[in-house]
CSV table of C-alpha atoms and ligand atoms in Angstrom, one decimal:
chain,number,residue,atom,x,y,z
A,12,MET,CA,0.0,0.1,0.2
A,13,LYS,CA,1.2,3.3,-0.9
A,14,MET,CA,2.3,5.5,2.2
A,15,GLN,CA,-0.4,8.1,1.2
A,16,ASP,CA,-3.3,5.8,1.1
A,17,ASN,CA,-2.4,4.5,4.3
A,18,TRP,CA,-2.6,8.1,5.9
A,19,ILE,CA,-5.8,8.6,4.1
A,20,GLU,CA,-7.3,5.4,5.6
A,21,ARG,CA,-6.2,6.4,9.1
A,22,ALA,CA,-7.6,9.9,8.5
A,23,ASN,CA,-10.9,8.5,7.6
A,24,ARG,CA,-11.1,6.8,10.9
A,25,VAL,CA,-10.5,9.6,13.2
A,26,LEU,CA,-11.3,13.0,11.1
A,27,PRO,CA,-14.8,13.8,10.0
A,28,GLY,CA,-14.8,14.0,6.2
A,29,GLY,CA,-11.3,12.6,6.5
A,30,GLY,CA,-9.7,15.8,6.9
A,31,PHE,CA,-9.2,19.0,8.8
A,32,GLY,CA,-11.9,20.7,6.9
A,33,ASN,CA,-9.4,23.0,4.9
A,34,PHE,CA,-8.5,21.2,1.6
A,35,ASP,CA,-8.7,18.0,-0.4
A,36,PRO,CA,-8.1,15.2,2.0
A,37,GLY,CA,-6.8,13.1,-0.9
A,38,ILE,CA,-3.4,14.5,-0.4
A,39,ILE,CA,-1.1,14.3,2.5
A,40,ILE,CA,1.9,16.8,2.8
A,41,ARG,CA,5.0,15.4,4.1
A,42,GLU,CA,7.0,18.4,3.8
A,43,GLY,CA,7.9,22.0,2.4
A,44,LYS,CA,11.1,23.3,1.3
A,45,GLY,CA,11.6,26.9,-0.4
A,46,SER,CA,9.0,27.0,-3.4
A,47,ARG,CA,8.0,23.4,-3.1
A,48,VAL,CA,6.0,20.6,-1.1
A,49,TRP,CA,6.3,16.9,-1.2
A,50,ASP,CA,3.3,14.2,-0.4
A,51,GLU,CA,3.8,11.4,1.6
A,52,ASP,CA,4.5,9.1,-1.6
A,53,GLY,CA,7.5,11.5,-2.4
A,54,ASN,CA,5.4,13.5,-5.4
A,55,GLU,CA,7.0,16.9,-5.7
A,56,TYR,CA,4.7,20.1,-6.5
A,57,VAL,CA,5.4,23.6,-6.9
A,58,ASP,CA,3.4,25.1,-4.1
A,59,TYR,CA,0.9,27.7,-5.1
A,60,LEU,CA,-1.2,27.0,-1.9
A,61,ILE,CA,1.6,28.3,0.5
A,62,GLY,CA,-0.4,27.2,3.5
A,63,SER,CA,-3.3,29.2,2.1
A,64,GLY,CA,-1.3,32.5,2.1
A,65,PRO,CA,1.0,32.6,5.2
A,66,MET,CA,4.1,31.4,3.7
A,67,LEU,CA,4.7,34.1,1.2
A,68,LEU,CA,8.6,33.8,1.8
A,69,GLY,CA,8.7,29.9,1.0
A,70,HIS,CA,8.7,27.1,3.4
A,71,ASP,CA,12.1,26.7,4.8
A,72,ASN,CA,13.1,30.2,5.1
A,73,GLU,CA,16.5,30.2,7.1
A,74,GLU,CA,16.2,33.6,8.7
A,75,VAL,CA,12.8,32.9,10.0
A,76,GLN,CA,13.8,29.5,11.3
A,77,ASP,CA,16.6,31.1,13.2
A,78,VAL,CA,14.6,33.5,15.2
A,79,VAL,CA,12.0,31.0,15.9
A,80,ARG,CA,14.9,28.5,17.1
A,81,ALA,CA,16.1,31.3,19.4
A,82,GLN,CA,12.8,32.1,20.9
A,83,ILE,CA,11.8,28.4,21.5
A,84,GLY,CA,14.9,28.3,23.7
A,85,LYS,CA,13.6,31.3,25.8
A,86,GLY,CA,10.0,29.9,26.1
A,87,LEU,CA,7.1,29.1,23.9
A,88,THR,CA,4.2,31.1,25.6
A,89,PHE,CA,3.6,33.3,28.6
A,90,PHE,CA,0.1,34.6,28.6
A,91,ALA,CA,1.8,37.8,29.7
A,92,ASN,CA,3.1,40.8,27.7
A,93,ASN,CA,6.3,39.9,26.0
A,94,SER,CA,8.8,42.3,24.2
A,95,ALA,CA,8.3,40.4,20.7
A,96,GLY,CA,4.5,41.0,20.7
A,97,ILE,CA,5.1,44.7,21.6
A,98,GLU,CA,7.5,45.2,18.7
A,99,LEU,CA,5.3,43.2,16.3
A,100,ALA,CA,2.5,45.7,17.3
A,101,GLU,CA,5.0,48.7,16.7
A,102,GLU,CA,5.8,47.4,13.3
A,103,ILE,CA,2.3,46.9,12.3
A,104,CYS,CA,1.4,50.6,13.3
A,105,GLN,CA,4.3,51.6,11.4
A,106,ALA,CA,3.2,49.8,8.3
A,107,VAL,CA,-0.5,49.9,8.1
A,108,PRO,CA,-2.1,53.1,7.5
A,109,CYS,CA,-5.3,52.6,9.8
A,110,ALA,CA,-3.2,51.2,12.6
A,111,GLU,CA,-2.5,53.1,15.8
A,112,GLN,CA,-3.1,50.4,18.2
A,113,VAL,CA,-3.3,46.6,17.9
A,114,ARG,CA,-5.2,43.7,19.7
A,115,TYR,CA,-3.9,40.2,19.1
A,116,VAL,CA,-6.0,36.9,18.6
A,117,THR,CA,-5.0,33.5,17.3
A,118,SER,CA,-6.9,33.3,13.9
A,119,GLY,CA,-8.3,35.5,11.2
A,120,GLY,CA,-11.7,34.6,11.8
A,121,GLU,CA,-11.6,35.5,15.3
A,122,ALA,CA,-10.1,38.8,14.4
A,123,ASP,CA,-13.1,39.5,12.1
A,124,MET,CA,-15.5,38.5,14.7
A,125,TYR,CA,-14.2,40.9,17.2
A,126,ALA,CA,-13.8,43.7,14.3
A,127,MET,CA,-17.6,43.2,14.1
A,128,ARG,CA,-18.2,43.3,17.7
A,129,LEU,CA,-16.1,46.5,18.2
A,130,ALA,CA,-18.2,48.3,15.5
A,131,ARG,CA,-21.2,47.6,17.7
A,132,ALA,CA,-19.5,48.6,20.9
A,133,ALA,CA,-18.4,51.9,19.3
A,134,THR,CA,-21.7,52.8,17.5
A,135,GLY,CA,-24.3,51.2,20.2
A,136,ARG,CA,-25.9,49.9,16.7
A,137,GLU,CA,-26.6,46.3,15.9
A,138,LYS,CA,-26.5,45.8,12.2
A,139,ILE,CA,-23.5,44.6,10.1
A,140,LEU,CA,-23.3,44.8,6.3
A,141,LYS,CA,-21.2,42.5,4.4
A,142,PHE,CA,-21.0,41.7,0.9
A,143,GLU,CA,-22.4,38.5,-0.6
A,144,GLY,CA,-19.4,36.1,-1.2
A,145,GLY,CA,-17.1,37.9,1.2
A,146,TYR,CA,-15.0,35.6,3.4
A,147,HIS,CA,-14.5,36.5,7.1
A,148,GLY,CA,-14.0,33.4,8.9
A,149,MET,CA,-16.5,31.1,10.6
A,150,SER,CA,-18.3,33.1,13.1
A,151,ALA,CA,-22.2,33.2,13.0
A,152,GLU,CA,-21.9,36.7,11.2
A,153,ALA,CA,-19.3,35.6,8.8
A,154,GLN,CA,-21.4,32.5,7.7
A,155,MET,CA,-24.0,34.9,6.3
A,156,SER,CA,-24.4,34.8,2.7
A,157,LEU,CA,-20.6,33.4,2.3
A,158,ALA,CA,-21.0,31.3,-0.6
A,159,PRO,CA,-25.0,30.8,-1.1
A,160,THR,CA,-26.2,28.2,-3.6
A,161,LYS,CA,-29.8,29.6,-3.3
A,162,LEU,CA,-29.7,33.3,-4.0
A,163,SER,CA,-32.1,35.6,-2.3
A,164,ASN,CA,-32.9,38.9,-2.7
A,165,PHE,CA,-30.5,41.7,-1.2
A,166,PRO,CA,-30.2,42.5,1.4
A,167,LEU,CA,-31.5,39.5,3.0
A,168,ALA,CA,-28.8,37.2,4.8
A,169,VAL,CA,-28.7,33.3,4.1
A,170,PRO,CA,-26.8,31.3,6.6
A,171,ASP,CA,-24.1,29.0,5.0
A,172,SER,CA,-24.1,26.7,8.1
A,173,ALA,CA,-26.2,24.9,10.5
A,174,GLY,CA,-26.6,25.9,14.0
A,175,ILE,CA,-26.8,29.7,13.5
A,176,PRO,CA,-29.7,31.5,15.4
A,177,GLU,CA,-32.2,33.3,13.5
A,178,ALA,CA,-31.4,36.5,15.5
A,179,VAL,CA,-28.0,36.7,13.9
A,180,ARG,CA,-29.6,36.5,10.3
A,181,ASP,CA,-31.6,39.6,11.3
A,182,ALA,CA,-28.8,41.6,12.5
A,183,MET,CA,-27.0,41.3,9.2
A,184,LEU,CA,-27.5,43.0,5.7
A,185,ILE,CA,-26.1,41.7,2.4
A,186,ALA,CA,-25.0,43.9,-0.6
A,187,PRO,CA,-23.5,42.9,-4.0
A,188,PHE,CA,-19.9,43.9,-4.1
A,189,ASN,CA,-18.8,46.4,-6.6
A,190,ASP,CA,-22.5,47.9,-6.7
A,191,ILE,CA,-22.3,51.5,-5.2
A,192,GLU,CA,-25.7,52.5,-6.2
A,193,PHE,CA,-27.1,49.5,-4.4
A,194,LEU,CA,-25.2,50.3,-1.5
A,195,ARG,CA,-26.3,54.0,-1.4
A,196,SER,CA,-29.9,53.3,-1.7
A,197,LEU,CA,-29.7,50.6,1.2
A,198,LEU,CA,-27.7,53.2,3.3
A,199,ALA,CA,-30.4,55.8,2.7
A,200,GLU,CA,-32.9,53.5,4.2
A,201,GLN,CA,-31.0,51.7,7.2
A,202,GLY,CA,-27.6,53.8,7.4
A,203,ASP,CA,-28.3,54.9,10.8
A,204,GLU,CA,-29.0,51.5,12.1
A,205,ILE,CA,-25.7,50.1,10.6
A,206,ALA,CA,-22.7,49.5,13.1
A,207,GLY,CA,-20.1,48.5,10.6
A,208,LEU,CA,-19.4,47.5,7.1
A,209,ILE,CA,-16.9,44.8,6.5
A,210,VAL,CA,-15.2,44.2,3.2
A,211,GLU,CA,-12.3,42.3,1.7
A,212,PRO,CA,-10.8,45.1,-0.5
A,213,LEU,CA,-10.1,42.4,-3.1
A,214,GLN,CA,-13.0,40.0,-2.4
A,215,ARG,CA,-11.8,36.5,-2.8
A,216,VAL,CA,-10.2,37.0,-6.2
A,217,VAL,CA,-12.6,39.9,-7.5
A,218,PRO,CA,-10.9,43.4,-7.6
A,219,PRO,CA,-12.7,46.5,-6.6
A,220,GLU,CA,-13.7,48.6,-9.6
A,221,PRO,CA,-12.1,52.0,-9.5
A,222,GLY,CA,-13.6,54.3,-7.1
A,223,PHE,CA,-15.8,51.7,-5.2
A,224,LEU,CA,-13.8,51.3,-1.9
A,225,GLN,CA,-13.5,55.4,-2.1
A,226,ALA,CA,-17.1,55.4,-2.3
A,227,VAL,CA,-17.8,52.9,0.4
A,228,ARG,CA,-15.5,55.1,2.5
A,229,GLN,CA,-17.5,58.2,1.9
A,230,GLU,CA,-20.7,56.6,2.6
A,231,CYS,CA,-19.6,55.1,5.9
A,232,ASP,CA,-18.4,58.6,6.8
A,233,LYS,CA,-21.8,59.9,6.2
A,234,TYR,CA,-23.6,57.5,8.4
A,235,GLY,CA,-21.2,57.0,11.0
A,236,ILE,CA,-20.7,53.4,10.1
A,237,VAL,CA,-17.3,51.8,11.1
A,238,LEU,CA,-15.4,50.6,8.0
A,239,ILE,CA,-13.7,47.4,8.5
A,240,PHE,CA,-11.2,46.1,6.1
A,241,ASP,CA,-10.7,42.4,6.2
A,242,GLU,CA,-7.0,42.2,5.4
A,243,ILE,CA,-6.3,38.8,6.4
A,244,VAL,CA,-5.4,37.9,2.8
A,245,THR,CA,-4.1,41.1,1.6
A,246,GLY,CA,-2.1,42.4,4.5
A,247,PHE,CA,1.6,42.6,3.8
A,248,ARG,CA,0.7,40.8,0.4
A,249,PHE,CA,-0.4,43.4,-1.6
A,250,ALA,CA,2.0,45.9,-0.4
A,251,TYR,CA,3.6,46.3,2.9
A,252,GLY,CA,0.8,48.4,4.2
A,253,GLY,CA,-1.8,45.8,2.7
A,254,ALA,CA,-4.5,46.8,0.5
A,255,GLN,CA,-5.3,50.0,2.0
A,256,GLU,CA,-2.1,51.3,0.9
A,257,LEU,CA,-2.2,49.7,-2.4
A,258,TYR,CA,-5.8,51.3,-3.1
A,259,GLY,CA,-5.4,54.3,-1.2
A,260,VAL,CA,-8.5,54.0,1.2
A,261,THR,CA,-8.0,53.9,4.8
A,262,PRO,CA,-10.5,52.0,6.9
A,263,ASP,CA,-11.4,52.7,10.5
A,264,VAL,CA,-10.1,49.3,11.6
A,265,CYS,CA,-8.5,46.3,9.7
A,266,THR,CA,-8.0,42.7,10.5
A,267,LEU,CA,-4.6,41.0,9.6
A,268,GLY,CA,-3.5,37.3,9.8
A,269,LYS,CA,-1.7,34.8,7.8
A,270,ILE,CA,1.6,36.5,6.9
A,271,VAL,CA,1.6,38.5,10.2
A,272,GLY,CA,2.3,35.4,12.3
A,273,GLY,CA,5.1,34.0,9.9
A,274,GLY,CA,3.4,30.7,9.6
A,275,PHE,CA,2.3,30.4,13.3
A,276,PRO,CA,-1.3,31.2,14.6
A,277,LEU,CA,-1.5,34.7,15.1
A,278,ALA,CA,-3.9,37.4,13.9
A,279,ALA,CA,-4.6,41.1,14.9
A,280,ILE,CA,-7.4,43.8,14.9
A,281,ALA,CA,-5.7,47.0,14.3
A,282,GLY,CA,-7.5,50.5,14.0
A,283,ASN,CA,-7.2,53.9,15.1
A,284,ALA,CA,-7.0,54.8,18.9
A,285,ASP,CA,-10.5,55.9,19.6
A,286,LEU,CA,-12.1,52.8,18.4
A,287,MET,CA,-9.3,50.7,19.9
A,288,ALA,CA,-10.1,52.1,23.3
A,289,HIS,CA,-13.0,49.9,23.4
A,290,PHE,CA,-10.6,47.2,24.5
A,291,ASP,CA,-9.6,49.4,27.3
A,292,VAL,CA,-12.2,49.5,30.1
A,293,SER,CA,-10.2,52.4,31.7
A,294,LYS,CA,-10.8,54.6,28.7
A,295,VAL,CA,-14.8,53.8,27.9
A,296,GLY,CA,-16.1,52.3,31.3
A,297,PRO,CA,-17.9,49.1,31.6
A,298,GLU,CA,-20.8,50.1,29.3
A,299,GLY,CA,-18.5,50.5,26.2
A,300,PHE,CA,-15.9,48.0,27.3
A,301,LEU,CA,-15.4,45.1,24.6
A,302,MET,CA,-14.0,42.0,26.7
A,303,GLN,CA,-11.5,40.3,25.0
A,304,LEU,CA,-8.5,37.9,25.9
A,305,GLY,CA,-7.1,34.5,24.4
A,306,THR,CA,-4.5,31.9,25.9
A,307,LEU,CA,-2.2,32.4,23.0
A,308,SER,CA,-2.7,36.0,22.2
A,309,GLY,CA,0.8,37.8,21.4
A,310,ASN,CA,2.5,34.3,21.4
A,311,PRO,CA,6.3,35.4,21.1
A,312,VAL,CA,7.0,32.3,18.7
A,313,ALA,CA,4.6,33.6,16.3
A,314,SER,CA,5.5,37.3,16.8
A,315,VAL,CA,9.3,36.7,16.0
A,316,ALA,CA,8.5,34.8,13.0
A,317,GLY,CA,6.0,37.5,11.8
A,318,LEU,CA,8.5,40.3,12.6
A,319,LYS,CA,11.2,38.5,10.6
A,320,THR,CA,8.9,37.7,7.7
A,321,MET,CA,8.0,41.5,7.6
A,322,GLU,CA,11.6,42.6,7.8
A,323,ILE,CA,12.6,40.3,4.9
A,324,LEU,CA,9.4,41.8,2.9
A,325,ARG,CA,10.7,45.4,3.5
A,326,ARG,CA,14.1,44.5,1.6
A,327,ASP,CA,14.3,46.1,-1.9
A,328,GLY,CA,12.5,44.4,-4.8
A,329,ALA,CA,10.5,42.0,-2.7
A,330,TYR,CA,7.1,43.2,-3.5
A,331,GLU,CA,8.5,43.6,-7.3
A,332,LYS,CA,9.5,40.1,-7.4
A,333,ILE,CA,6.3,38.7,-6.1
A,334,ARG,CA,4.2,40.7,-8.4
A,335,ALA,CA,6.6,40.0,-11.5
A,336,ASN,CA,6.1,36.3,-10.5
A,337,GLY,CA,2.2,36.4,-10.4
A,338,GLN,CA,2.1,38.6,-13.6
A,339,PHE,CA,4.2,36.1,-15.4
A,340,ILE,CA,1.8,33.2,-14.4
A,341,MET,CA,-1.3,35.4,-15.2
A,342,ASP,CA,0.0,36.0,-18.8
A,343,VAL,CA,0.9,32.2,-19.2
A,344,LEU,CA,-2.8,31.2,-18.1
A,345,SER,CA,-4.3,33.8,-20.4
A,346,GLN,CA,-2.2,32.9,-23.5
A,347,SER,CA,-2.5,29.0,-23.0
A,348,LEU,CA,-6.2,29.1,-22.5
A,349,SER,CA,-6.9,31.5,-25.4
A,350,ASN,CA,-4.7,29.4,-27.7
A,351,ALA,CA,-6.6,26.3,-26.5
A,352,GLY,CA,-10.0,28.1,-27.1
A,353,HIS,CA,-11.3,28.2,-23.9
A,354,ASP,CA,-13.6,31.2,-22.7
A,355,HIS,CA,-12.1,32.4,-19.4
A,356,GLN,CA,-11.3,35.3,-17.3
A,357,ILE,CA,-8.1,35.9,-15.2
A,358,VAL,CA,-9.4,37.4,-12.1
A,359,GLY,CA,-7.4,39.0,-9.4
A,360,ASP,CA,-4.2,41.0,-8.4
A,361,PRO,CA,-0.8,39.6,-9.3
A,362,THR,CA,-0.2,38.5,-5.7
A,363,LEU,CA,-3.6,36.4,-5.7
A,364,PHE,CA,-5.8,35.3,-8.4
A,365,ASP,CA,-7.2,32.5,-10.4
A,366,VAL,CA,-9.0,31.5,-13.7
A,367,VAL,CA,-12.8,31.8,-13.9
A,368,PHE,CA,-14.1,29.7,-17.0
A,369,THR,CA,-16.7,32.4,-18.2
A,370,ALA,CA,-17.0,34.8,-21.3
A,371,ASP,CA,-18.4,37.4,-19.1
A,372,PRO,CA,-16.5,39.9,-16.9
A,373,VAL,CA,-16.6,38.9,-13.2
A,374,ARG,CA,-17.3,41.9,-10.7
A,375,ASP,CA,-19.2,40.3,-7.9
A,376,TYR,CA,-20.2,36.9,-6.4
A,377,ARG,CA,-23.0,36.2,-8.9
A,378,SER,CA,-21.1,36.8,-11.9
A,379,TRP,CA,-18.2,34.7,-10.5
A,380,LEU,CA,-20.8,32.1,-9.8
A,381,ASN,CA,-21.5,32.0,-13.6
A,382,GLY,CA,-17.9,30.3,-14.1
A,383,ASP,CA,-17.7,26.8,-14.9
A,384,ALA,CA,-16.5,25.4,-11.4
A,385,GLU,CA,-16.2,21.8,-12.7
A,386,LYS,CA,-14.1,23.1,-15.5
A,387,ASN,CA,-11.9,24.7,-12.9
A,388,ALA,CA,-11.7,21.6,-10.8
A,389,ARG,CA,-10.7,19.6,-13.9
A,390,PHE,CA,-8.1,22.1,-14.9
A,391,ASN,CA,-6.6,22.0,-11.4
A,392,THR,CA,-6.4,18.2,-11.6
A,393,LEU,CA,-4.6,18.4,-14.7
A,394,LEU,CA,-2.1,21.0,-13.1
A,395,ARG,CA,-1.6,18.7,-10.1
A,396,ALA,CA,-0.7,15.6,-12.1
A,397,ARG,CA,2.0,17.9,-13.6
A,398,GLY,CA,3.2,19.0,-10.3
A,399,ILE,CA,1.6,22.2,-9.6
A,400,PHE,CA,-0.4,22.7,-6.4
A,401,LYS,CA,-3.1,25.1,-5.9
A,402,ALA,CA,-6.4,25.6,-4.1
A,403,PRO,CA,-9.8,25.8,-6.0
A,404,GLY,CA,-10.3,29.2,-6.7
A,405,LYS,CA,-7.0,30.7,-5.8
A,406,LEU,CA,-3.3,30.8,-7.0
A,407,TYR,CA,-0.8,32.4,-4.5
A,408,PRO,CA,2.6,33.0,-6.0
A,409,SER,CA,5.6,33.1,-3.4
A,410,LEU,CA,8.9,35.1,-3.2
A,411,ALA,CA,10.5,31.6,-3.1
A,412,LEU,CA,9.9,30.8,-6.8
A,413,THR,CA,12.8,30.1,-9.1
A,414,GLU,CA,13.2,30.4,-12.9
A,415,ALA,CA,12.8,26.5,-12.9
A,416,ASP,CA,9.3,26.7,-11.2
A,417,LEU,CA,8.0,29.4,-13.5
A,418,GLN,CA,9.2,27.3,-16.6
A,419,GLN,CA,7.6,24.3,-15.1
A,420,THR,CA,4.5,25.9,-14.4
A,421,ARG,CA,4.2,27.5,-17.9
A,422,GLU,CA,4.8,24.2,-19.4
A,423,ALA,CA,2.2,22.5,-17.1
A,424,ILE,CA,-0.2,25.3,-17.9
A,425,ALA,CA,0.0,24.9,-21.7
A,426,GLU,CA,-0.3,21.1,-21.5
A,427,ALA,CA,-3.3,21.3,-19.0
A,428,ALA,CA,-4.9,24.0,-21.3
A,429,ALA,CA,-4.4,21.8,-24.5
A,430,LEU,CA,-5.9,18.7,-22.7
A,431,LEU,CA,-8.9,20.5,-21.0
A,432,ASP,CA,-12.3,19.3,-22.1
A,433,GLY,CA,-15.2,21.5,-22.6
B,23,LIG,C1,-10.3,37.3,3.8
B,23,LIG,C2,-10.3,36.3,5.0
B,23,LIG,N1,-10.7,36.6,6.1
B,23,LIG,C3,-10.6,35.7,6.9
B,23,LIG,C4,-10.1,34.5,7.2
B,23,LIG,C5,-10.0,33.7,8.1
B,23,LIG,O1,-8.6,33.4,8.7
B,23,LIG,P1,-8.5,32.1,9.5
B,23,LIG,O2,-8.5,31.0,8.6
B,23,LIG,O3,-7.1,32.3,10.0
B,23,LIG,O4,-9.5,32.0,10.7
B,23,LIG,C6,-9.7,34.2,5.8
B,23,LIG,C7,-9.0,32.8,5.6
B,23,LIG,O5,-8.5,32.3,4.6
B,23,LIG,C8,-9.6,35.1,4.7
B,23,LIG,O6,-9.3,34.7,3.4
C-alpha cells in the first residue's frame, strides 16, 4: 500500500470527512522546502497554496527559522506581555495606514468576529453589512451569504451553516460587491442602524472597480458606520501596508492574519486609537468595554516569526518580485487558455488570482458563480498531475519561486490547457 493511502485510511477513521476541513483530504503533505512541497508518496509540487497564504517567503526560510529557534529556547508562550509581541505591534502600526493600536488573537476568523463586535461597541448599533460572497472566517455573522447556492433578494442574509440563530441573520445586511448604487440606496434607508461594514478590499479574487472602495469610505463617513477592511489575505501581500496602501483608502479598522504570524497562529485587529479604546475599560467604562482575551494572544514564537517575515518583505525588490512572478503566471494562463480556445477570465491581482471559466466579466459573487466550477476543478486536477499544487479558486505566488519553477509552471499550464475538455 502506498504511504499516502495508508494515511488517508487512518484519517478517515478519526477525522470527520477524512480531513481537517480545509483542503482536499486526498493529499497528505509530508514536507515543504522553499517554493515546493512533497506528499507522503514523495511526489513533488510547485506550491501555489503556500499554507493558504502565510508562507509568502517559501517554506524553509533560514532567517525565520533562526529567530524561531532562538525564541523556542527562551519559552513558547507566557500569557503575559512580552517584548516580541510589543515590537510586532509597533511594526504593524508603522506599516498599516489605519493602525494606531493593535489587539492580538489567534486566527483571522476571530479577528473578524471581534472587529464586527468592536463596530457594535463603538456605535451602540446592531446591524453589520457584508458583501455577498465575502469571506470573513467562521463566526455566525461571517457565515451569512458567504457562498450561497440559493440566491435571495438583497439585503436578506442567507446562513451557509447549520447551527446559527435566526437573530444573527436579522442583524446582518447583504449587498452585492462593486455595486455602489445599491449600497447608497440601502444606506439611505438603514444607514443610521448599521454599526459596521466589513469588506475584503479584493473580494476572494474579485478586484474592486475603480472608485468603489473610495465611495464605500464616503458612505460610511456619511452615516457614522465603522469601515472594516478584512486584510487577512491582503495584509503584507498586496503591499507592505496592505490593500489600504495599494488602493489608497484607509478604513477605521482592519484585520490582519496569515503573513503577520510568519506561519504560526497569530492574527490581529488594528485600528485608530479612539476605536481601539473599547478594548480598554479604563478608557470607555464598563458600558463600552469589549471584553477580549485569549491564551495564545501575542504569542512570542509567532511574533518573532512575523517580525522577521516583515523585515524580509521590507527589503528592496521583494514586492516587485512577488508581483512579477504573479504577472508571469497570469500571462501564461491567459495565453495558454486562449490558444486552446477556452472562454475564461483571469481574475485578481498578481499577488493572488485565479482563472474563472466564463466569457463574461467577473465583478461580484453572482458573476463569479457564472464560471464553470467543474471545468476549473478539471483544470486543477490536470495541473496537479503536472506538479502544480493550488487551491480551488485561488493561486498564490511566493517570493521563493525560481526560474525553474516558473518554466515548469508554464509548461504544465500549456499542457493542461491543451488537454482540458469543454
Ligand atoms: C479574507 C479572509 N478573512 C478571514 C479569514 C479567516 O482566517 P483564519 O482561517 O485564520 O481564521 C480568511 C482565511 O482564509 C480570509 O481569506
